[in-house]
Coordinates of C-alpha atoms in Angstrom, one line a residue:
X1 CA -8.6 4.5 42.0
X2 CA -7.0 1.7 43.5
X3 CA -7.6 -0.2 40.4
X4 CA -5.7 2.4 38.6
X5 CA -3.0 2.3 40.4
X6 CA -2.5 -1.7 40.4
X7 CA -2.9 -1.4 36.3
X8 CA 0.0 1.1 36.5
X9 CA 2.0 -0.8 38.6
X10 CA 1.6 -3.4 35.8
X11 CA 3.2 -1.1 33.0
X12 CA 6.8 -1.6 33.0
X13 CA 9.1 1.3 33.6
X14 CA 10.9 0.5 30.2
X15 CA 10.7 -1.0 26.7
X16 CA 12.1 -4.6 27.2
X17 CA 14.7 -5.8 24.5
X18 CA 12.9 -8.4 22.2
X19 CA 14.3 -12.0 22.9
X20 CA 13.4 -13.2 19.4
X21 CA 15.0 -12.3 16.1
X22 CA 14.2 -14.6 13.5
X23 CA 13.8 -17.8 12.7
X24 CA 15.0 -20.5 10.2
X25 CA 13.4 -22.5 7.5
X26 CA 15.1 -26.5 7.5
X27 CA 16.5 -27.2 4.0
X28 CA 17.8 -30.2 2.7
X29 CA 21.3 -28.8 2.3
X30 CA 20.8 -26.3 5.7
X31 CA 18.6 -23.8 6.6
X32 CA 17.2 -20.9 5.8
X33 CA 17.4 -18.0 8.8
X34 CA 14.5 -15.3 8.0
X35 CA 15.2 -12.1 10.2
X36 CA 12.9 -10.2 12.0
X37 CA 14.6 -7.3 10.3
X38 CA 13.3 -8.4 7.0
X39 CA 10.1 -9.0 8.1
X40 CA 9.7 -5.1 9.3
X41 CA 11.0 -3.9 6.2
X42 CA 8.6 -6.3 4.0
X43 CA 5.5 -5.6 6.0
X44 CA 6.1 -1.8 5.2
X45 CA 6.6 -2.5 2.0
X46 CA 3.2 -4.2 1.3
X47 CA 1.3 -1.1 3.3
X48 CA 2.7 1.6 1.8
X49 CA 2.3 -0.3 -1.6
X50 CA -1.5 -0.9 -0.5
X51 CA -2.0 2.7 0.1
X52 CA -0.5 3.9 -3.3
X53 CA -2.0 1.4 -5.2
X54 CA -5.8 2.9 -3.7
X55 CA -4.1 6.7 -4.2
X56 CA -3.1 5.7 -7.4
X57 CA -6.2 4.3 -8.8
X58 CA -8.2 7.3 -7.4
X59 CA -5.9 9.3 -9.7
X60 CA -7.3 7.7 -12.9
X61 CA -4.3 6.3 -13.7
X62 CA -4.2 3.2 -15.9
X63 CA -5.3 -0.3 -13.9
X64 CA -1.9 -2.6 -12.7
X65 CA 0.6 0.3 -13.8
X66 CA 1.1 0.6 -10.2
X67 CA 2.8 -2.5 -10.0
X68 CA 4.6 -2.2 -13.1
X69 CA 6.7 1.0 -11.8
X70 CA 7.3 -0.6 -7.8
X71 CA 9.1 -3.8 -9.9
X72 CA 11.7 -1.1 -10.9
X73 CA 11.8 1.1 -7.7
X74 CA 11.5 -1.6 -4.9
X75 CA 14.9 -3.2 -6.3
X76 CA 16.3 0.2 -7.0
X77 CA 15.7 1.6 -3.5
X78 CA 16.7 -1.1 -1.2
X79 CA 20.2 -1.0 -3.6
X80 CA 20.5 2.8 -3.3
X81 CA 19.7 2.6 0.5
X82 CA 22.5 0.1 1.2
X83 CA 24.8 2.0 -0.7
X84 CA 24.0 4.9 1.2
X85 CA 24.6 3.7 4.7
X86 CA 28.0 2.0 3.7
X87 CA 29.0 5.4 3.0
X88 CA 27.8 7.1 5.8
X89 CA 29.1 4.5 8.2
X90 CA 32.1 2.6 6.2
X91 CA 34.2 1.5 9.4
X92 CA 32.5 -2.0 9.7
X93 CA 32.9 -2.8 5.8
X94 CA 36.3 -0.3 5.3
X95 CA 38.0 -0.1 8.7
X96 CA 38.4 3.1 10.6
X97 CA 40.1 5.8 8.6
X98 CA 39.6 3.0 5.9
X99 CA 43.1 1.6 6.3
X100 CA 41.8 -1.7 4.8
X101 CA 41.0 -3.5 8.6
X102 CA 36.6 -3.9 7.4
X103 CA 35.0 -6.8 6.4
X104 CA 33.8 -6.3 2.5
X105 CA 31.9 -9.3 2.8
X106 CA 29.2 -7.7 5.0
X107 CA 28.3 -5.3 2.4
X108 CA 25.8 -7.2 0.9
X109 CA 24.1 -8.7 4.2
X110 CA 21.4 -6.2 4.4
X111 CA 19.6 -8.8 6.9
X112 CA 22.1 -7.4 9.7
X113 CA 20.4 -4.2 9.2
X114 CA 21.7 -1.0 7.4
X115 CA 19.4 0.8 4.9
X116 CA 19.6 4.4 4.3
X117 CA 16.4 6.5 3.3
X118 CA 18.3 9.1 0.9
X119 CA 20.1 6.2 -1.0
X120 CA 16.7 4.2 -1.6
X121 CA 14.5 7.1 -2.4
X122 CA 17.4 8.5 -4.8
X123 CA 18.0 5.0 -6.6
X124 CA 14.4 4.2 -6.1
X125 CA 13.0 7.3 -7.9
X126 CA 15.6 6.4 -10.7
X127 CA 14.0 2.7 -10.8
X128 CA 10.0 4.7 -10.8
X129 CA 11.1 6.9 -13.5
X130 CA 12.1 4.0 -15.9
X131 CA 8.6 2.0 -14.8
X132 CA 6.8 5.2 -15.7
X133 CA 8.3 5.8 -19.1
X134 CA 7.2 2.2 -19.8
X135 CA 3.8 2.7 -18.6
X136 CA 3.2 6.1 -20.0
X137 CA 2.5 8.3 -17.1
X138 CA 4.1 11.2 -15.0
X139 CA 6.9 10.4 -12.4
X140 CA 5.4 13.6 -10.8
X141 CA 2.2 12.4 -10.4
X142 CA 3.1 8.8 -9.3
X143 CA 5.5 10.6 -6.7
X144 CA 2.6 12.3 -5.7
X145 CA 0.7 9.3 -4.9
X146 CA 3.1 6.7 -3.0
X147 CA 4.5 10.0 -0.7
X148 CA 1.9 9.1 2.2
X149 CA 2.8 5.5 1.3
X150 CA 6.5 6.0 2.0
X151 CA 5.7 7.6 4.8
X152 CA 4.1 4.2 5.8
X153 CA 6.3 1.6 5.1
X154 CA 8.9 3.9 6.6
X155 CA 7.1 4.2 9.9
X156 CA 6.7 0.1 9.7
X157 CA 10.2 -0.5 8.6
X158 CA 11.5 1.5 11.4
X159 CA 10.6 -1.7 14.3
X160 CA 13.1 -3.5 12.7
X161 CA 15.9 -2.0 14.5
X162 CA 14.1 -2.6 17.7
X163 CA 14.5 -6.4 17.0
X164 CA 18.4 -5.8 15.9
X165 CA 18.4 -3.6 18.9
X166 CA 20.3 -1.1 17.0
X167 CA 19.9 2.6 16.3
X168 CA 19.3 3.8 20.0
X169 CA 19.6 7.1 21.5
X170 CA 21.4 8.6 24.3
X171 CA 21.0 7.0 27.7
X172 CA 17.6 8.2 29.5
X173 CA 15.6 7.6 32.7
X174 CA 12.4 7.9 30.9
X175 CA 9.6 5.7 31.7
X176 CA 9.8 4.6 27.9
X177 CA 13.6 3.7 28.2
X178 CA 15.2 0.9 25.9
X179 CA 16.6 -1.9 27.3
X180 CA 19.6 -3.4 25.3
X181 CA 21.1 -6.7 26.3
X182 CA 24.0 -5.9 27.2
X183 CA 26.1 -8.8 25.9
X184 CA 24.8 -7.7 22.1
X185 CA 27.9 -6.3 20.0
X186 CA 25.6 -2.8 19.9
X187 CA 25.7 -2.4 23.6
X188 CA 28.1 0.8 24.2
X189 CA 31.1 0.0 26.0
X190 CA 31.8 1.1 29.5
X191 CA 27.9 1.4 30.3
X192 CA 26.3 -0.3 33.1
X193 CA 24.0 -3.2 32.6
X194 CA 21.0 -1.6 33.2
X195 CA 21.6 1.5 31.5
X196 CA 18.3 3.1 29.6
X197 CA 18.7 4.1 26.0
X198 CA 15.9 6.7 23.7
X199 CA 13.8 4.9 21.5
X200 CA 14.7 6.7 18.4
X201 CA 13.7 3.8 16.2
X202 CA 9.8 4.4 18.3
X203 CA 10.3 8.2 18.0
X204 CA 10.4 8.1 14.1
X205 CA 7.9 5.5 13.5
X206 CA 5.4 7.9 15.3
X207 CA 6.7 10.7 13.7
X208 CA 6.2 9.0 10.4
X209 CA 2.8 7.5 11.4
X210 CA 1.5 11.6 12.3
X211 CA 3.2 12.4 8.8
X212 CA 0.6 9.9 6.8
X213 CA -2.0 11.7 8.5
X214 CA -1.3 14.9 7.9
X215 CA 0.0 14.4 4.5
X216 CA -3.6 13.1 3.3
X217 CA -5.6 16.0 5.2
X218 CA -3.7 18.8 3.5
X219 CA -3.9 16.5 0.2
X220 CA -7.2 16.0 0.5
X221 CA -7.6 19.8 1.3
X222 CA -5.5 21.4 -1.4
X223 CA -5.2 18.6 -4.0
X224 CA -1.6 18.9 -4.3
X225 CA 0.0 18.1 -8.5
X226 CA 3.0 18.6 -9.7
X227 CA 5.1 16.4 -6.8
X228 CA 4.3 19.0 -4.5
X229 CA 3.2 16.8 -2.0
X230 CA 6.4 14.4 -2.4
X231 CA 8.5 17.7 -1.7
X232 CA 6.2 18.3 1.3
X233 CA 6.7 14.8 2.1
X234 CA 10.5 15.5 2.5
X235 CA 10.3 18.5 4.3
X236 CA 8.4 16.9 6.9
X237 CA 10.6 13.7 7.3
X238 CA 13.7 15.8 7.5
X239 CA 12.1 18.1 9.9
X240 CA 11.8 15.1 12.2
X241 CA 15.3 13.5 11.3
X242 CA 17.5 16.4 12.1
X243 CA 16.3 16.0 15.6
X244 CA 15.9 12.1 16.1
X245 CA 19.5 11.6 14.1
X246 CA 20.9 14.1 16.7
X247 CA 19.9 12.0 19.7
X248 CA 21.4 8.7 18.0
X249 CA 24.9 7.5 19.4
X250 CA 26.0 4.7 17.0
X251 CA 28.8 4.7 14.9
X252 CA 28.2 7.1 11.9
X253 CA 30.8 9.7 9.7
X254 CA 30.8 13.1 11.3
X255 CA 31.2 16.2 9.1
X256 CA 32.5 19.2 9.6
X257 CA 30.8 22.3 7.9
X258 CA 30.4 26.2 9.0
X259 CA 32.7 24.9 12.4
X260 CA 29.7 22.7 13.2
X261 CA 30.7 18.9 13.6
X262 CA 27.7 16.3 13.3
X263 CA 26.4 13.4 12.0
X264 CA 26.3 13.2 7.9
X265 CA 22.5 11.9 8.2
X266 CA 21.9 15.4 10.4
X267 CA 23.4 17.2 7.5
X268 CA 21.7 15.5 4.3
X269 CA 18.5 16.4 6.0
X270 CA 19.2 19.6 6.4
X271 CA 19.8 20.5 3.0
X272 CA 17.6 18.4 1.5
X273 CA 15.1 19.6 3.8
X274 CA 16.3 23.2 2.2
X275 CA 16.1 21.8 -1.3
X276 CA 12.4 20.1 -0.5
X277 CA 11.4 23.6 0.6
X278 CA 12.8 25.6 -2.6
X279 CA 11.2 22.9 -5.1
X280 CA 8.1 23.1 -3.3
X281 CA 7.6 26.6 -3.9
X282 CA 8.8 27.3 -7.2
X283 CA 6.5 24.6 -8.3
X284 CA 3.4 25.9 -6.6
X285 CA 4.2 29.6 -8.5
X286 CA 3.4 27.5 -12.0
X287 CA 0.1 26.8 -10.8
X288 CA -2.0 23.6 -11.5
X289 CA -1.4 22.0 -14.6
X290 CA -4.0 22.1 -17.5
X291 CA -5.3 19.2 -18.2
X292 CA -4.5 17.7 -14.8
X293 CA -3.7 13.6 -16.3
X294 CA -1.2 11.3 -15.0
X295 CA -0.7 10.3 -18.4
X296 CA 2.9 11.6 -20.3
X297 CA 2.0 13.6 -23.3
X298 CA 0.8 11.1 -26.2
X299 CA -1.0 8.5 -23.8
X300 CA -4.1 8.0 -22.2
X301 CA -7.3 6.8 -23.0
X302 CA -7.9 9.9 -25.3
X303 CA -5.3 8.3 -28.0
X304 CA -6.5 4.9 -27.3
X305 CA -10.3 6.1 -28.3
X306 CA -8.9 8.0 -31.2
X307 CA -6.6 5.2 -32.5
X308 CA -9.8 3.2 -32.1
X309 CA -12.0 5.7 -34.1
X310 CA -9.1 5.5 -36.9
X311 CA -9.4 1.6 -36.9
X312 CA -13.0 2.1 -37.4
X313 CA -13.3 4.3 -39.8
X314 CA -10.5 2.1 -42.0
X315 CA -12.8 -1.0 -41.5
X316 CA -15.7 1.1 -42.7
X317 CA -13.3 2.3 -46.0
X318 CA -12.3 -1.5 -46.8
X319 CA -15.6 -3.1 -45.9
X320 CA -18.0 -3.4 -49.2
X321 CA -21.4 -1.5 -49.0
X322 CA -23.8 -4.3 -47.5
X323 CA -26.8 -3.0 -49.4
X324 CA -25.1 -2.8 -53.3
X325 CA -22.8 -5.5 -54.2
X326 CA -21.2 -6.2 -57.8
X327 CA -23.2 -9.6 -58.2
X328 CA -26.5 -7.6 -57.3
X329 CA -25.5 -5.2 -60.2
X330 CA -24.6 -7.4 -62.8
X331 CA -28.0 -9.4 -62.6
X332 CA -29.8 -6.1 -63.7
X333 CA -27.8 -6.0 -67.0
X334 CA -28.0 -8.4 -69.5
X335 CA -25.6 -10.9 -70.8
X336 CA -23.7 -10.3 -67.0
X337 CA -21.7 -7.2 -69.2
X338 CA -22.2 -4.2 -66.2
X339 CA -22.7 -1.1 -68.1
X340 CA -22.4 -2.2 -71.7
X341 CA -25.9 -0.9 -72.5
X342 CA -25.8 2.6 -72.5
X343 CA -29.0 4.8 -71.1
X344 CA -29.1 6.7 -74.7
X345 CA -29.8 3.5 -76.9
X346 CA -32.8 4.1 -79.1
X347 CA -34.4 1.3 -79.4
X348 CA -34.2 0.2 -75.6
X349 CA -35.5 3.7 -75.0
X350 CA -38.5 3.3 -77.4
X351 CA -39.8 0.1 -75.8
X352 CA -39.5 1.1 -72.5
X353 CA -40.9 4.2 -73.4
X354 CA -45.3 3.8 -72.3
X355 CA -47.8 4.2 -74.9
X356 CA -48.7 7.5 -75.8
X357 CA -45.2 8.9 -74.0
X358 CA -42.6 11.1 -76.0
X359 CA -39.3 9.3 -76.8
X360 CA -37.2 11.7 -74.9
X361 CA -39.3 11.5 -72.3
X362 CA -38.6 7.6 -72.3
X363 CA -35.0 8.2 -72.7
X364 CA -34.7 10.5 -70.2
X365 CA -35.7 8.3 -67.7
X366 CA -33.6 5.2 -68.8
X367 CA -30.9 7.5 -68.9
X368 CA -31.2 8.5 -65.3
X369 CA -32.0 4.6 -64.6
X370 CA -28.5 3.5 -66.7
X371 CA -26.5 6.2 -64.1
X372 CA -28.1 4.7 -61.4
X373 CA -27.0 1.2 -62.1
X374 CA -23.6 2.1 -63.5
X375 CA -22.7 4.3 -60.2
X376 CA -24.0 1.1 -58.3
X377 CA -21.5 -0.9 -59.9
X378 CA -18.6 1.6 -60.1
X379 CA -19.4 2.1 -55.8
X380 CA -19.2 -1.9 -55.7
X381 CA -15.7 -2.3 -57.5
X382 CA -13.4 -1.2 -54.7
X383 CA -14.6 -3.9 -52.4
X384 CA -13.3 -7.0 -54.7

């Protein structure tokens, strides 16, 4: 017991503010500074990619596509996801009431931190639909596939905002309070020093973490098509985000609907967690599709095995008959003139008639011999 009690002792009261950031990378002309931020978003990126990639192939979907559709919906995404948060928090990059007072130039500095999920899985859907029209499968089912993976790299992503110490909730005397420095620009003003702040950015990595879970179980349970399980993908993440987004205290543009003021990220979720819900169950009243391929309509290994059979059967058409040839039927005739004996010539008939045999009986059978030959020769010609 008393062993217990020294390891508790041990446990700090709070979650300490990380002293490190990044680092930088000596060049001859400078350096290059690599954030932490970066990292958190990269390592995501390479999970969830790892666990669509093994989703995707289980699908029977065609080997590598996987990384021909993420070369369109990584850029896509991470452009749609700035986007997004410059327009739900445009003071630093506008100026309040944008009376022209921002910096423009931050804008593209996504290593300060900034990405917002609705922009990068709008744009990045837009970037997966154009990789799947050029790989010939089903946005639906792809969707289908990297939803757990999302999930993922959100759920990684999400630490980088511990390292920008950014993104905090409401102050708390929780044992699992954030420290914040308080000489970093994100440190709210008026505050004391040691003031305890909600994890949010620890709150929705769990969150997400419990959603890959349960988003394979009930996958692997009810074999969701159709981008169900995307839809139920959303649902759940927006379920979460209405209540983690509410606790947030940062800078963001407040909207003002039904008399209710609140944060625009608290609003998106709502409704698209209202759209997620309406998609997912018109969808499931269509039932499964029939056949059940990731392929788009024209593809798949069916037409590649019939354009194969086609090939074959053309070779077999142009290729001569390896048993007959023309040389083969020419060396039966004499004086190398193919069919210009006839089977009905008397006198050839006679003497290859047998002794004591009837004439038509010995021209009978040349006859049938001289077909023979000339439909040899006649199968022969097309192969010259």
């Amino acid at each position: 017991m008393q062993t217990l009690l020294q390891a508790a002792a041990l446990v700090p009261a709070s979650i300490p503010s990380p002293s490190w950031s990044g680092f930088d990378i000596p060049l001859p002309w400078g350096s290059l500074r690599i954030h932490a931020y970066a990292l958190c978003i990269l390592a995501g990126i390479v999970l969830g990619l790892w666990l669509t990639a093994a989703r995707w192939a289980k699908r029977g979907a065609p080997e590598g596509s996987v990384w021909d559709i993420v070369i369109w919906a990584i850029p896509f995404g991470i452009i749609g996801g700035r986007l997004y948060h410059v327009v739900s928090s445009p003071d630093a990059y506008f100026g309040p009431g944008f009376d022209g007072t921002g910096d423009l130039s931050l804008i593209p500095q996504i290593q300060r931190g900034g990405l917002g999920i609705w922009g990068a899985v709008v744009l990045g859907a837009v970037g997966a639909w154009i990789g799947c029209r050029r790989s010939g499968v089903k946005l639906s089912a792809f969707v289908d596939a990297a939803a757990p993976g999302l999930l993922l790299a959100q759920a990684v992503g999400r630490w980088g905002n511990w390292f920008n110490q950014e993104l905090f909730g409401a102050p708390t005397t929780l044992p699992w309070g954030l420290q914040i420095d308080p000489n970093n620009a994100n440190f709210p003003a008026g505050m004391p020093a040691d003031t305890l702040f909600h994890p949010t950015f620890l709150y929705e990595s769990l969150w997400n973490l419990a959603g890959v879970l349960i988003l394979l179980a009930l996958d692997r349970r009810f074999h969701f098509r159709r981008s169900r399980l995307f839809w139920l993908y959303a649902m759940y993440y927006t379920l979460g985000r209405v209540w983690i987004e509410a606790m947030r205290i940062d800078d963001a543009e407040q909207i003002n609907l039904f008399g209710i003021t609140t944060r625009l990220n608290v609003w998106t979720s709502i409704f698209v967690f209202l759209a997620a819900l309406a998609a997912f169950i018109l969808l499931g009243l269509k039932g499964r599709p029939e056949p059940d391929t990731v392929y788009l309509t024209g593809h798949g290994p069916e037409r590649t095995a019939a354009a194969a059979a086609a090939a074959g059967t053309e070779d077999d058409v142009r290729s001569p008959d390896p048993v007959v040839s023309d040389s083969d039927s020419r060396g039966n005739l004499p004086d190398n003139q193919s069919g210009s004996r006839h089977a009905s010539d008397p006198t050839e008939s006679a003497e290859a008639a047998p002794a004591g045999s009837k004439p038509g009986t010995g021209a009978t059978a040349a006859g049938t011999s001289g077909s023979t030959a000339t439909g040899a020769a006649s199968e022969a010609g097309p192969g010259k």
